[in-house]
Amino acid sequence: MKSIDTKCVQAGYEPKNGEPRVLPIVQSTTYVYETPEAMGDLFDLKASGYFYTRIGNPTNAGLEDKVNALEGGVGALATASGMSATMLAVLNLASSGDNFIASSNIYGGTYNLFNVTLRRMGIDCRFVENDTIAEDIEALIDDKTKFIFIETIANPAGKVADFDKFSAIAKKYGLVLVCDNTISTPYICRPFEYGVNVIVHASTKYLDGHATSVGGIIVDGGNFDYLGNPRYPLFNNPDDSYHGMVFAKDFGSACFITRARVVGMRDLGAIMAPMNAFLTVLGIDTLHLRMPRHSENALALAKALKNSDAVEWVKYAGLEDDADYERAQKYFTKGYCAGMVSFGIKGGKEAAMKFQKALGLFKIVTHIADSRSCVLHPATTTHRQLSDKDLEAAGVPANLIRLSVGTEGIEDILADVLGALEVSQK
Ligand SMILES: *Cc1c(COP(=O)(O)O)cnc(C)c1O
């Protein structure tokens, strides 16, 4: 399979003679073996096969193999949520006393995990901006630095990651580069082609695409050499919980994802339910049809917003005069920028309230990236604890409205948003 469109439809599950055409939902915690020796070998990782759904499940494997094929990796692991995918990826690289570098232009939930929870666990996050110059980023790297974390299209700020800069730094210091590719999806951007080593996803968003299933996925690019790199003792020291196995030696280029599964998932247990994996696979079957449509609708709406008197500014990387336009053209399939558009409404919080109440098609929800258009005002919801000044500093000004543009007809989308904008200014 060459075309990513074909992979969306067909990759990940290959039925054999007489088997179901559609990936079956295997709703079983456990799997049968005829001898205790056969089961023992599975526990020692001497043989591969399913033995307990926390470690692996055939339906989840269908999703994992599909997303792995789309991203071009060597293996993937489905998780209970996007947050657990990130958490597992982090704990697969860093321990208490270690640190890492992260762009602050990332999803708010990830920011909290990095800034509060991981610090409490003794893992120190050093934030930089997407546009911080390389020299200033390098000054933060020391022997205990384990990885760099970026997000392809930052939610909700809409900024596009500077892959070339971050991957050059990661290479120079022998650091793993981790990327959250949720908003772009592999249809629009394939970060492994730009030097990323590990990809995490909230499959909750466009991969599912229909707002049915919270989930996450980690994909291993297989393009980082852990063997003998002193930064990565977890891959080079014998693992006591597997009879002294050395992951970098015993699993080679797939050591990251193997360890994430047999240590990380074994211990943390944040597995995806097989039913959710099934629904997410169903979603991905149409990813290649939905992403162009989301992107075209969002671009048309962003242009209309730019021309509206009720709008102070618009952030969408697909707009030609946007600060991230060139990066989007460089890194994204056909320059598509997905469906998330942010804008500043004239009249601040008050106008934002009137605007949301006047919408019909766009529903108020704490979600993005499904077929149905929706709206969120961060200053009065996700970020409501912050003062106006703190909102500004977080890059989420009080007048920011985030739209997730769906796949409906563009004439209805424009009528709904432009009509509500008119009401908001009265
Ligand atoms: C939603 C989201 C997450 C978190 O995913 P959950 O499934 O809600 O845990 C992580 N990163 C990005 C970019 C997101 O949009």
Tab-separated table of C-alpha atoms in Angstrom, residues 1-12 62-76 181 184-193 199 201 203 206-208 217 219-220 280-281 283-291 333:
chain	number	residue	atom	x	y	z
A	1	MET	CA	0.000	0.000	0.000
A	2	LYS	CA	1.535	3.275	-1.135
A	3	SER	CA	-1.252	5.820	-0.824
A	4	ILE	CA	-2.139	7.122	2.617
A	5	ASP	CA	-5.777	7.106	1.473
A	6	THR	CA	-5.593	3.343	0.919
A	7	LYS	CA	-3.876	2.870	4.279
A	8	CYS	CA	-6.705	4.751	6.039
A	9	VAL	CA	-9.172	2.247	4.610
A	10	GLN	CA	-7.218	-1.003	4.538
A	11	ALA	CA	-4.121	-0.992	6.771
A	12	GLY	CA	-3.977	-2.709	10.145
A	62	GLY	CA	-5.933	-3.591	14.532
A	63	LEU	CA	-5.975	0.073	15.556
A	64	GLU	CA	-2.314	0.094	16.561
A	65	ASP	CA	-1.190	-1.413	13.259
A	66	LYS	CA	-3.345	1.012	11.266
A	67	VAL	CA	-2.009	4.129	12.964
A	68	ASN	CA	1.516	2.710	12.838
A	69	ALA	CA	1.142	2.248	9.067
A	70	LEU	CA	-0.205	5.791	8.657
A	71	GLU	CA	2.656	7.334	10.644
A	72	GLY	CA	5.341	5.081	9.188
A	73	GLY	CA	6.576	3.690	12.512
A	74	VAL	CA	7.811	0.315	13.778
A	75	GLY	CA	5.064	-0.265	16.343
A	76	ALA	CA	2.251	1.396	18.282
A	181	ASN	CA	0.387	14.870	16.326
A	184	SER	CA	-2.834	17.424	12.310
A	185	THR	CA	-3.269	13.633	12.183
A	186	PRO	CA	-0.938	11.542	9.996
A	187	TYR	CA	-3.099	12.461	7.006
A	188	ILE	CA	-1.837	16.053	7.190
A	189	CYS	CA	1.579	15.650	8.804
A	190	ARG	CA	3.972	12.720	9.340
A	191	PRO	CA	6.458	13.923	11.962
A	192	PHE	CA	8.825	10.941	11.561
A	193	GLU	CA	9.757	12.447	8.182
A	199	ILE	CA	4.532	10.306	18.276
A	201	HIS	CA	-2.034	11.009	19.778
A	203	SER	CA	-7.277	9.430	19.131
A	206	TYR	CA	-9.842	13.463	14.471
A	207	LEU	CA	-8.772	9.793	14.396
A	208	ASP	CA	-12.085	8.765	15.948
A	217	ILE	CA	-1.896	6.018	20.809
A	219	VAL	CA	3.876	5.306	17.848
A	220	ASP	CA	7.582	4.440	17.792
A	280	THR	CA	-11.669	4.487	16.302
A	281	VAL	CA	-10.733	2.178	13.430
A	283	GLY	CA	-13.370	6.567	12.211
A	284	ILE	CA	-9.976	6.274	10.530
A	285	ASP	CA	-11.581	4.490	7.554
A	286	THR	CA	-12.723	7.981	6.445
A	287	LEU	CA	-9.847	10.119	7.794
A	288	HIS	CA	-8.612	10.858	4.258
A	289	LEU	CA	-12.070	12.135	3.288
A	290	ARG	CA	-12.696	14.125	6.441
A	291	MET	CA	-9.383	15.986	6.865
A	333	THR	CA	0.012	17.613	2.969
